[in-house]
Amino acid sequence: SIAYPALPIAWHHFAVVKTPSSASFYLDGVLKTNRTSAIPNPALTDMRFARQYGGNLGYWEGQIDEVRTWNSARTQTQITNTMHRPLIGNEANLVSYWRFDEGTGSSTSDVLGGSGSFVNTPAWLLSTVPFVPGVITSNATNVTATSATLKGTVYFNSSLTAAWYDW
């Protein structure tokens, strides 16, 4: 367990990076503590968000906007580069991405195809996470002398946003 003083009421980004021999806890992109002993992996059927692992009944008292799971240990730079923007869902080593954008009901879907249900019906809220507006583009495809297919994703965080391609 990690003891940490109460945080101000605001959105915070938590990241736990687990390797076979250690676990590190980052708060808002800053390393706060490192445990230098192995932590067992829970079985996939025991994947839980906002609840303590095992038979304990500790529940998270707060809001959760997204949960991302990777099959590689993320560096501090990787964490800080993506903590203020949504993902597309095809990033290398991303194995689950729970956006919690359903808006109603007691079930949720992972962007990569998984599904889950909540123990209780959640209070669905409009996200106020401070994502930085931006654009993610991929390489042009079907390129000919006179045309090409261009793909991109604009994430605007409820701000007025314009996007265009220059050729």
mmCIF file of C-alpha atoms in Angstrom:
data_model
loop_
_atom_site.group_PDB
_atom_site.id
_atom_site.type_symbol
_atom_site.label_atom_id
_atom_site.label_comp_id
_atom_site.label_asym_id
_atom_site.label_seq_id
_atom_site.Cartn_x
_atom_site.Cartn_y
_atom_site.Cartn_z
ATOM 1 C CA SER A 1 0.000 0.000 0.000
ATOM 2 C CA ILE A 2 1.047 3.576 -0.577
ATOM 3 C CA ALA A 3 0.255 6.218 2.020
ATOM 4 C CA TYR A 4 -0.241 9.587 0.445
ATOM 5 C CA PRO A 5 -1.632 12.837 1.853
ATOM 6 C CA ALA A 6 -5.052 14.013 0.729
ATOM 7 C CA LEU A 7 -4.990 15.637 -2.687
ATOM 8 C CA PRO A 8 -6.740 18.863 -3.624
ATOM 9 C CA ILE A 9 -10.099 18.358 -5.327
ATOM 10 C CA ALA A 10 -9.079 18.338 -8.974
ATOM 11 C CA TRP A 11 -8.318 15.792 -11.668
ATOM 12 C CA HIS A 12 -5.121 13.828 -11.108
ATOM 13 C CA HIS A 13 -3.364 11.300 -13.288
ATOM 14 C CA PHE A 14 -2.265 8.103 -11.524
ATOM 15 C CA ALA A 15 0.095 5.635 -13.178
ATOM 16 C CA VAL A 16 1.463 2.403 -11.757
ATOM 17 C CA VAL A 17 4.331 0.830 -13.681
ATOM 18 C CA LYS A 18 4.941 -2.799 -12.760
ATOM 19 C CA THR A 19 7.929 -4.895 -13.780
ATOM 20 C CA PRO A 20 8.786 -8.430 -12.619
ATOM 21 C CA SER A 21 10.910 -6.961 -9.812
ATOM 22 C CA SER A 22 9.397 -3.586 -8.921
ATOM 23 C CA ALA A 23 6.429 -1.234 -9.044
ATOM 24 C CA SER A 24 6.510 2.542 -9.376
ATOM 25 C CA PHE A 25 3.746 5.026 -8.623
ATOM 26 C CA TYR A 26 3.466 8.279 -10.580
ATOM 27 C CA LEU A 27 1.157 11.135 -9.647
ATOM 28 C CA ASP A 28 0.537 13.671 -12.409
ATOM 29 C CA GLY A 29 3.618 12.356 -14.222
ATOM 30 C CA VAL A 30 5.979 12.646 -11.232
ATOM 31 C CA LEU A 31 7.504 9.541 -9.632
ATOM 32 C CA LYS A 32 6.320 9.429 -6.017
ATOM 33 C CA THR A 33 7.446 6.033 -4.797
ATOM 34 C CA ASN A 34 9.064 2.823 -5.973
ATOM 35 C CA ARG A 35 8.632 -0.645 -4.486
ATOM 36 C CA THR A 36 11.606 -2.897 -5.161
ATOM 37 C CA SER A 37 9.889 -6.231 -4.729
ATOM 38 C CA ALA A 38 7.652 -8.282 -6.965
ATOM 39 C CA ILE A 39 3.894 -7.759 -6.932
ATOM 40 C CA PRO A 40 1.851 -10.706 -8.210
ATOM 41 C CA ASN A 41 -0.224 -10.265 -11.349
ATOM 42 C CA PRO A 42 -3.961 -10.683 -10.794
ATOM 43 C CA ALA A 43 -5.724 -13.156 -13.062
ATOM 44 C CA LEU A 44 -7.505 -11.499 -15.985
ATOM 45 C CA THR A 45 -10.816 -12.666 -14.525
ATOM 46 C CA ASP A 46 -10.000 -10.663 -11.391
ATOM 47 C CA MET A 47 -9.422 -7.356 -13.189
ATOM 48 C CA ARG A 48 -10.989 -4.682 -10.987
ATOM 49 C CA PHE A 49 -11.120 -0.923 -11.194
ATOM 50 C CA ALA A 50 -11.794 1.191 -8.123
ATOM 51 C CA ARG A 51 -11.669 -1.781 -5.779
ATOM 52 C CA GLN A 52 -8.881 -3.217 -3.701
ATOM 53 C CA TYR A 53 -7.470 -6.502 -5.011
ATOM 54 C CA GLY A 54 -8.327 -9.732 -3.193
ATOM 55 C CA GLY A 55 -11.016 -10.249 -0.584
ATOM 56 C CA ASN A 56 -10.716 -6.758 0.851
ATOM 57 C CA LEU A 57 -13.682 -4.447 0.458
ATOM 58 C CA GLY A 58 -11.879 -1.153 -0.098
ATOM 59 C CA TYR A 59 -13.565 0.918 -2.823
ATOM 60 C CA TRP A 60 -12.359 4.065 -4.575
ATOM 61 C CA GLU A 61 -14.240 7.152 -3.448
ATOM 62 C CA GLY A 62 -14.009 9.432 -6.443
ATOM 63 C CA GLN A 63 -14.415 9.679 -10.183
ATOM 64 C CA ILE A 64 -12.476 7.699 -12.787
ATOM 65 C CA ASP A 65 -12.382 8.845 -16.385
ATOM 66 C CA GLU A 66 -10.125 6.297 -18.102
ATOM 67 C CA VAL A 67 -8.090 3.175 -17.371
ATOM 68 C CA ARG A 68 -5.256 2.134 -19.673
ATOM 69 C CA THR A 69 -3.375 -1.164 -19.433
ATOM 70 C CA TRP A 70 -0.098 -1.823 -21.232
ATOM 71 C CA ASN A 71 1.960 -5.019 -21.549
ATOM 72 C CA SER A 72 5.245 -3.147 -21.241
ATOM 73 C CA ALA A 73 6.667 -0.931 -18.522
ATOM 74 C CA ARG A 74 6.018 2.693 -19.511
ATOM 75 C CA THR A 75 8.758 5.263 -19.012
ATOM 76 C CA GLN A 76 8.127 8.536 -17.228
ATOM 77 C CA THR A 77 8.422 10.317 -20.596
ATOM 78 C CA GLN A 78 5.815 8.018 -22.175
ATOM 79 C CA ILE A 79 3.480 8.644 -19.245
ATOM 80 C CA THR A 80 3.814 12.429 -19.361
ATOM 81 C CA ASN A 81 3.516 12.531 -23.174
ATOM 82 C CA THR A 82 0.101 10.795 -23.145
ATOM 83 C CA MET A 83 -1.496 11.657 -19.815
ATOM 84 C CA HIS A 84 -3.211 14.794 -21.168
ATOM 85 C CA ARG A 85 -4.585 13.313 -24.379
ATOM 86 C CA PRO A 86 -6.910 10.486 -25.282
ATOM 87 C CA LEU A 87 -5.503 7.500 -27.146
ATOM 88 C CA ILE A 88 -6.582 6.187 -30.542
ATOM 89 C CA GLY A 89 -6.521 2.554 -29.389
ATOM 90 C CA ASN A 90 -3.838 1.180 -31.709
ATOM 91 C CA GLU A 91 -0.785 2.284 -29.726
ATOM 92 C CA ALA A 92 2.028 -0.265 -29.375
ATOM 93 C CA ASN A 93 1.694 -2.517 -26.298
ATOM 94 C CA LEU A 94 -1.746 -1.155 -25.324
ATOM 95 C CA VAL A 95 -3.830 -4.140 -24.175
ATOM 96 C CA SER A 96 -6.934 -2.435 -22.774
ATOM 97 C CA TYR A 97 -8.357 1.061 -22.870
ATOM 98 C CA TRP A 98 -11.473 1.731 -20.838
ATOM 99 C CA ARG A 99 -12.806 5.222 -21.643
ATOM 100 C CA PHE A 100 -16.026 4.943 -19.597
ATOM 101 C CA ASP A 101 -17.915 7.031 -22.162
ATOM 102 C CA GLU A 102 -21.089 4.915 -22.312
ATOM 103 C CA GLY A 103 -23.155 7.490 -20.428
ATOM 104 C CA THR A 104 -25.842 5.089 -19.166
ATOM 105 C CA GLY A 105 -26.248 1.595 -17.773
ATOM 106 C CA SER A 106 -24.070 -0.651 -15.654
ATOM 107 C CA SER A 107 -21.712 -2.071 -18.264
ATOM 108 C CA THR A 108 -18.682 -0.727 -20.095
ATOM 109 C CA SER A 109 -16.588 -1.667 -23.101
ATOM 110 C CA ASP A 110 -12.885 -1.609 -23.717
ATOM 111 C CA VAL A 111 -11.868 0.174 -26.942
ATOM 112 C CA LEU A 112 -9.946 -2.994 -27.856
ATOM 113 C CA GLY A 113 -12.966 -5.306 -27.551
ATOM 114 C CA GLY A 114 -13.286 -6.291 -23.897
ATOM 115 C CA SER A 115 -16.395 -5.745 -21.829
ATOM 116 C CA GLY A 116 -17.213 -5.472 -18.161
ATOM 117 C CA SER A 117 -19.909 -4.608 -15.697
ATOM 118 C CA PHE A 118 -20.083 -2.443 -12.625
ATOM 119 C CA VAL A 119 -21.011 -3.799 -9.192
ATOM 120 C CA ASN A 120 -23.403 -0.883 -8.755
ATOM 121 C CA THR A 121 -24.896 1.441 -11.334
ATOM 122 C CA PRO A 122 -22.434 4.303 -11.792
ATOM 123 C CA ALA A 123 -23.315 7.971 -11.762
ATOM 124 C CA TRP A 124 -22.397 8.873 -15.353
ATOM 125 C CA LEU A 125 -20.924 12.374 -15.655
ATOM 126 C CA LEU A 126 -19.642 14.444 -18.544
ATOM 127 C CA SER A 127 -15.860 14.286 -18.418
ATOM 128 C CA THR A 128 -14.033 17.377 -17.261
ATOM 129 C CA VAL A 129 -10.556 15.890 -17.612
ATOM 130 C CA PRO A 130 -8.219 18.626 -18.851
ATOM 131 C CA PHE A 131 -7.114 16.978 -22.082
ATOM 132 C CA VAL A 132 -4.991 19.261 -24.219
ATOM 133 C CA PRO A 133 -6.584 19.818 -27.656
ATOM 134 C CA GLY A 134 -4.574 18.262 -30.437
ATOM 135 C CA VAL A 135 -4.395 16.163 -33.572
ATOM 136 C CA ILE A 136 -2.929 12.729 -34.215
ATOM 137 C CA THR A 137 -2.192 11.886 -37.840
ATOM 138 C CA SER A 138 -1.002 8.746 -39.579
ATOM 139 C CA ASN A 139 1.035 8.339 -42.750
ATOM 140 C CA ALA A 140 -0.680 8.984 -46.082
ATOM 141 C CA THR A 141 -1.847 5.861 -47.928
ATOM 142 C CA ASN A 142 -2.936 5.170 -51.504
ATOM 143 C CA VAL A 143 -0.541 7.874 -52.680
ATOM 144 C CA THR A 144 -0.604 8.625 -56.404
ATOM 145 C CA ALA A 145 0.591 11.552 -58.494
ATOM 146 C CA THR A 146 -2.743 13.347 -57.968
ATOM 147 C CA SER A 147 -4.275 12.028 -54.720
ATOM 148 C CA ALA A 148 -3.693 10.402 -51.341
ATOM 149 C CA THR A 149 -5.732 9.154 -48.395
ATOM 150 C CA LEU A 150 -5.049 11.142 -45.233
ATOM 151 C CA LYS A 151 -6.199 10.044 -41.778
ATOM 152 C CA GLY A 152 -6.203 11.873 -38.489
ATOM 153 C CA THR A 153 -7.993 12.224 -35.174
ATOM 154 C CA VAL A 154 -8.846 15.585 -33.629
ATOM 155 C CA TYR A 155 -9.426 15.643 -29.886
ATOM 156 C CA PHE A 156 -10.762 18.988 -28.867
ATOM 157 C CA ASN A 157 -11.694 18.789 -25.170
ATOM 158 C CA SER A 158 -14.923 20.721 -25.722
ATOM 159 C CA SER A 159 -13.006 23.654 -27.207
ATOM 160 C CA LEU A 160 -13.618 25.248 -30.591
ATOM 161 C CA THR A 161 -11.221 23.480 -32.937
ATOM 162 C CA ALA A 162 -10.464 23.694 -36.633
ATOM 163 C CA ALA A 163 -8.540 21.047 -38.549
ATOM 164 C CA TRP A 164 -7.347 20.919 -42.141
ATOM 165 C CA TYR A 165 -4.693 19.325 -44.320
ATOM 166 C CA ASP A 166 -2.224 21.292 -46.397
ATOM 167 C CA TRP A 167 -0.720 19.596 -49.422
#
